[in-house]
Coordinates of C-alpha atoms and ligand atoms in Angstrom, one line a residue:
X1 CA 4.6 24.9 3.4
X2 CA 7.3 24.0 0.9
X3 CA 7.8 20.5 2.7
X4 CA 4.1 20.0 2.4
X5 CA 4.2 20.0 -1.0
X6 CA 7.3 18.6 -1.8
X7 CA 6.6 15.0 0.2
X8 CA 3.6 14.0 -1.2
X9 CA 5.0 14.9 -4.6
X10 CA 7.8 12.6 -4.2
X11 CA 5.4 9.8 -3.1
X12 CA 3.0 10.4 -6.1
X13 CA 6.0 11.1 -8.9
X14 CA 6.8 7.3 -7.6
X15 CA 3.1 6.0 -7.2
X16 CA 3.0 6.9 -10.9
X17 CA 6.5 5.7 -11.9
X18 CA 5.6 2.1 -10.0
X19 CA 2.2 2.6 -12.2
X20 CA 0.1 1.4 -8.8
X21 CA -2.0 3.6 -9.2
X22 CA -4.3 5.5 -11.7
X23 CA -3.4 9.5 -12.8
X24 CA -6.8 10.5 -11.6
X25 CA -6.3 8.1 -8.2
X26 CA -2.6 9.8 -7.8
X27 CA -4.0 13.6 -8.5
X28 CA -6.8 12.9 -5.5
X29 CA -3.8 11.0 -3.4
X30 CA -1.4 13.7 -3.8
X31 CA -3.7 16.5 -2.7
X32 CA -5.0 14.8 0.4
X33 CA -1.1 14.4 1.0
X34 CA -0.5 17.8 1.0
X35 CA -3.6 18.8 3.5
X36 CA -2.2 15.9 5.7
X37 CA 1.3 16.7 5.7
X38 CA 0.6 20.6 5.9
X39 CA -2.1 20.4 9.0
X40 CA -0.4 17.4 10.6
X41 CA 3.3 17.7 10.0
X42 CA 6.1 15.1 9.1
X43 CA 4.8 12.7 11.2
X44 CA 1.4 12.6 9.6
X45 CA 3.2 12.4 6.3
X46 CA 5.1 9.3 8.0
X47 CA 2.0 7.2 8.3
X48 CA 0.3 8.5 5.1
X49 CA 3.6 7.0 3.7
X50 CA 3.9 3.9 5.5
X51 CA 0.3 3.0 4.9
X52 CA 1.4 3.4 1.0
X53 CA 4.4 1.7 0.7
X54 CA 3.2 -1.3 3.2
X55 CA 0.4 -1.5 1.3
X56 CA 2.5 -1.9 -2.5
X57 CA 4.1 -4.7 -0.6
X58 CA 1.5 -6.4 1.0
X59 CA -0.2 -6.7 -2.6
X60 CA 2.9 -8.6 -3.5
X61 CA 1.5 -11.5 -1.3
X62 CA -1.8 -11.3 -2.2
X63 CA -2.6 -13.3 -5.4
X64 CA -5.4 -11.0 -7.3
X65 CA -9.0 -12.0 -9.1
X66 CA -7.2 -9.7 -11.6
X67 CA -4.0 -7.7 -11.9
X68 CA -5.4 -3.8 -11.6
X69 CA -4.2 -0.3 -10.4
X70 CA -5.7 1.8 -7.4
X71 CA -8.0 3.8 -8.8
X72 CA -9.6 7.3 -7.3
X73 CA -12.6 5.6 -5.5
X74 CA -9.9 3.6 -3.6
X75 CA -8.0 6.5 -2.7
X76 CA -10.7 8.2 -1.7
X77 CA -12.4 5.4 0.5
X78 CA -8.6 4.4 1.8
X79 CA -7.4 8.2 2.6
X80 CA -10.3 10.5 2.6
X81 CA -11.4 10.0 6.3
X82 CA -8.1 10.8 8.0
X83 CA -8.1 13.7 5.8
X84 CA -11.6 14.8 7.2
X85 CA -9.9 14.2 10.4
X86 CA -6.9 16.4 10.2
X87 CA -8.9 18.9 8.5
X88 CA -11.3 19.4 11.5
X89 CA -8.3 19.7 13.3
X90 CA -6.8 22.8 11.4
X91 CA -10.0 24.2 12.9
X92 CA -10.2 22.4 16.6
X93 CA -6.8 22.2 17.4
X94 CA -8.1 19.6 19.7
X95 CA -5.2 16.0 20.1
X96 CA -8.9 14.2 19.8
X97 CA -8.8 14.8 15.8
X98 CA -5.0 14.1 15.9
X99 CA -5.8 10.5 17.2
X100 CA -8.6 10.1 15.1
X101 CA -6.4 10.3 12.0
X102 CA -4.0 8.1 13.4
X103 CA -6.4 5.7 14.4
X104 CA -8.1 5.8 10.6
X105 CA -5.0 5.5 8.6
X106 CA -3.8 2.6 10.8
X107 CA -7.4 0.9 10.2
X108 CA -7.1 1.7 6.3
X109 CA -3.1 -0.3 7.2
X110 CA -5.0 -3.1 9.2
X111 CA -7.6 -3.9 6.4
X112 CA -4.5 -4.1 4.0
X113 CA -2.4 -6.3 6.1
X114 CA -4.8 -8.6 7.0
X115 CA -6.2 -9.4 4.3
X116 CA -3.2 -9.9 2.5
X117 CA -1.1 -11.7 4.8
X118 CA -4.7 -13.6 6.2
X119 CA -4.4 -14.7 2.2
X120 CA -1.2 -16.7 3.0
X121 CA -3.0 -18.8 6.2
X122 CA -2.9 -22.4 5.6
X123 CA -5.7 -22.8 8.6
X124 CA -9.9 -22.2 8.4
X125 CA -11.1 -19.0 7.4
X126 CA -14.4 -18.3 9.7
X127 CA -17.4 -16.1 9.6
X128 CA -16.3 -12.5 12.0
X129 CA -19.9 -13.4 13.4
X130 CA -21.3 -17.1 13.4
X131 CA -17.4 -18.3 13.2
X132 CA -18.7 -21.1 10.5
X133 CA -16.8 -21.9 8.4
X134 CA -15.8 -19.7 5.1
X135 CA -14.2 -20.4 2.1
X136 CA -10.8 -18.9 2.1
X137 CA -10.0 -15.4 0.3
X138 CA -13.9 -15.0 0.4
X139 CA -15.0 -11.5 1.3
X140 CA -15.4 -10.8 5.0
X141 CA -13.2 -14.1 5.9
X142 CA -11.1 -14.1 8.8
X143 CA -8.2 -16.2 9.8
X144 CA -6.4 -16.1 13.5
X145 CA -2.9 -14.8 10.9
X146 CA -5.0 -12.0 9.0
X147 CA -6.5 -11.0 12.6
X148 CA -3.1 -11.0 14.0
X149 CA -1.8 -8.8 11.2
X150 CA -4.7 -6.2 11.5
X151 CA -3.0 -5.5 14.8
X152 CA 0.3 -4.7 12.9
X153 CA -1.6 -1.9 11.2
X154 CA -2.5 0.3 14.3
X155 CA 0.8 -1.0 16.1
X156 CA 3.4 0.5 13.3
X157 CA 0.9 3.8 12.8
X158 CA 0.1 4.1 16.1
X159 CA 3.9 4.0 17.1
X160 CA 4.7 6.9 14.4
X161 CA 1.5 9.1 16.8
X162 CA 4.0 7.9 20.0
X163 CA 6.8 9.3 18.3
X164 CA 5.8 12.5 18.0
X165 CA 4.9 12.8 21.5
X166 CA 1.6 11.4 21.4
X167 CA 0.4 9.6 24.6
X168 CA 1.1 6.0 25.1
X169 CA -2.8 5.5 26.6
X170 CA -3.8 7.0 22.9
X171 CA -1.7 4.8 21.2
X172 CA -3.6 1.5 22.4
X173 CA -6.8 3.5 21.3
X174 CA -5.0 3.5 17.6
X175 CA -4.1 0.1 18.0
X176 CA -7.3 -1.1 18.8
X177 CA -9.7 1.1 16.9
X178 CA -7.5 0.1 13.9
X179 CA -8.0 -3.6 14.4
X180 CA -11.7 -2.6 15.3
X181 CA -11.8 -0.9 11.4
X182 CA -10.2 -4.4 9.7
X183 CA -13.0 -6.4 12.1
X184 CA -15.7 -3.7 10.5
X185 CA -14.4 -4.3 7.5
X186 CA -14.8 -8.3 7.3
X187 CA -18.2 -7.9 8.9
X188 CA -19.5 -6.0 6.0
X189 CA -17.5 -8.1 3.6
X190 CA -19.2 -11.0 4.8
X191 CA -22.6 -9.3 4.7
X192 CA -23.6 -6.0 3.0
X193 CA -20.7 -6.5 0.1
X194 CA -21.5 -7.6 -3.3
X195 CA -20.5 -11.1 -4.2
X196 CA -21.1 -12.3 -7.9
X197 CA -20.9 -16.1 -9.5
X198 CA -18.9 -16.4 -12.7
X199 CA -20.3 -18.7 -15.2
X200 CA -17.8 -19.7 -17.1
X201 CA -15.3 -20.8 -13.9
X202 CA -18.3 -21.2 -11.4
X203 CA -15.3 -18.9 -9.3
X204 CA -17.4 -16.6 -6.5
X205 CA -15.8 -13.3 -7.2
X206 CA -16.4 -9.7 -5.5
X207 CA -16.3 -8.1 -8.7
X208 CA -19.0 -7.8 -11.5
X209 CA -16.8 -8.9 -14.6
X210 CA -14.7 -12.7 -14.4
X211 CA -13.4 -14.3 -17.5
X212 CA -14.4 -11.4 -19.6
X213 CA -18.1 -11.9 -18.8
X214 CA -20.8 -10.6 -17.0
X215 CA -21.2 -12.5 -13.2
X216 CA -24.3 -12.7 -11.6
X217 CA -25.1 -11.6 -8.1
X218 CA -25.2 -14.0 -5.3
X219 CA -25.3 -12.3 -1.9
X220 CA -24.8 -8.7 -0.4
X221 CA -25.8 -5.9 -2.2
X222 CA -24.7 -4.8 -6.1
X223 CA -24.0 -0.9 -4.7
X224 CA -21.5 -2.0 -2.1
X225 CA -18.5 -2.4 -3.5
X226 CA -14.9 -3.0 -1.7
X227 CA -14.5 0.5 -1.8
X228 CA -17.2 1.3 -0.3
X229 CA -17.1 -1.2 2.8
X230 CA -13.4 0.4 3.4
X231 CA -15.0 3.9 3.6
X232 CA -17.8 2.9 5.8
X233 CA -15.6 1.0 8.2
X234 CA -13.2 4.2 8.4
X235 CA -16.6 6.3 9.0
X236 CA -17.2 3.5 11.8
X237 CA -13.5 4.5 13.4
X238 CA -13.9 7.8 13.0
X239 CA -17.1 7.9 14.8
X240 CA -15.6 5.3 17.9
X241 CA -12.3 6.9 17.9
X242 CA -14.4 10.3 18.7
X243 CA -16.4 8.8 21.4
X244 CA -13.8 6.9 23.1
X245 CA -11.7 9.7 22.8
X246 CA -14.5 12.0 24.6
X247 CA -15.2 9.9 27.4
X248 CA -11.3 8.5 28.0
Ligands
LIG301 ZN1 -14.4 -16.8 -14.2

């Protein structure tokens, strides 16, 4: 219990000494660290961490519409599934929920990684459906390097699961139902999410503000935000991962 707490203090004491993220975004962080390292031991705490410090790095890469902090909503959308997961668990005892988590948190990994390092891809960015052409950086763009990386995301979570004795058959499930989550992810990017015009730069931009002023919508939806694509896309994993995992 002690251990439980003490982790996921250290990794929010640093969160808000790197000032990545917002207090109220490290108070919701920390306690969904605490449930997840308590119901799903050190190794659960292992991916929760690796996601977390992979992700700090991987924004290094990425050059950002703005320079901001995590806030609560992307916590929550990022961390709050695999939560759910290891909570039903507490209850279940069933490995299904165990793999689900892992699966989740390696898809919340996937999105990061590919859209970062898929930032850095001198080739086309194309459409995840009508593979036409897309401008690069756009939301929901996907390049063959950012596709490749969202395999990283379940391979290095999905290898902390094998470590602990998972199995090796559920470890391609992660590997694959976190790549499925970064596919999801650009899917909805490309059609549901928000995208706004500036008119001072003419820039597309997913958020609402650019150069200080107002944008005005151009496609998708004003309600779906980035956060909010991230949580339905782990909703979308959580929901595969359950069914594979039932009929396996
Ligand atoms: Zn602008």
């Amino acid at each position: 219990m002690y251990i439980a707490v003490l982790l996921p203090s250290l990794l929010a004491l640093f969160a808000l000494y790197k000032n990545k993220i917002t207090v109220s975004g490290t108070i919701a962080a920390w306690i969904m660290g605490i449930i997840i390292t308590y119901v799903g031991g050190i190794y659960a705490f292992i991916a929760l961490a690796l996601t977390f410090f992979l992700t700090i790095l991987s924004d290094k890469l990425k050059k950002k519409d703005r320079d901001e902090k995590r806030t609560i909503y992307q916590m929550f959308s990022n961390v709050l599934t695999a939560t759910c997961a290891l909570i039903i668990y507490y209850f279940k005892q069933s490995e299904i929920f165990i793999v689900m988590y892992y699966a989740v948190m390696g898809g919340s990994l996937a999105d990061t990684l590919a859209s970062s390092i898929g930032s850095l891809a001198k080739g086309k960015n194309i459409n995840p459906l009508t593979f036409k052409k897309m401008n690069k950086g756009e939301s929901g763009a996907v390049s063959s390097l950012g596709l490749s990386a969202s395999f990283l995301g379940g391979f290095v979570i999905g290898a902390v699961y094998y470590l602990s004795g998972g199995d090796i058959v559920n470890y391609l499930i992660i590997i694959i139902m976190s790549a499925l989550d970064s596919y999801a992810d650009s899917v909805m990017g490309a059609y549901l999410q928000g995208k706004y015009k500036c008119s001072k730069c003419n820039k597309i931009s997913e958020y609402k503000e650019h150069c200080g002023e107002k944008t005005t919508l151009i496609r998708g939806f004003n309600f779906i935000n980035n956060d909010i694509v991230n949580l339905l896309s782990n909703i979308i994993v959580f929901i595969t991962t359950y069914i594979v995992m039932i009929i396996k």
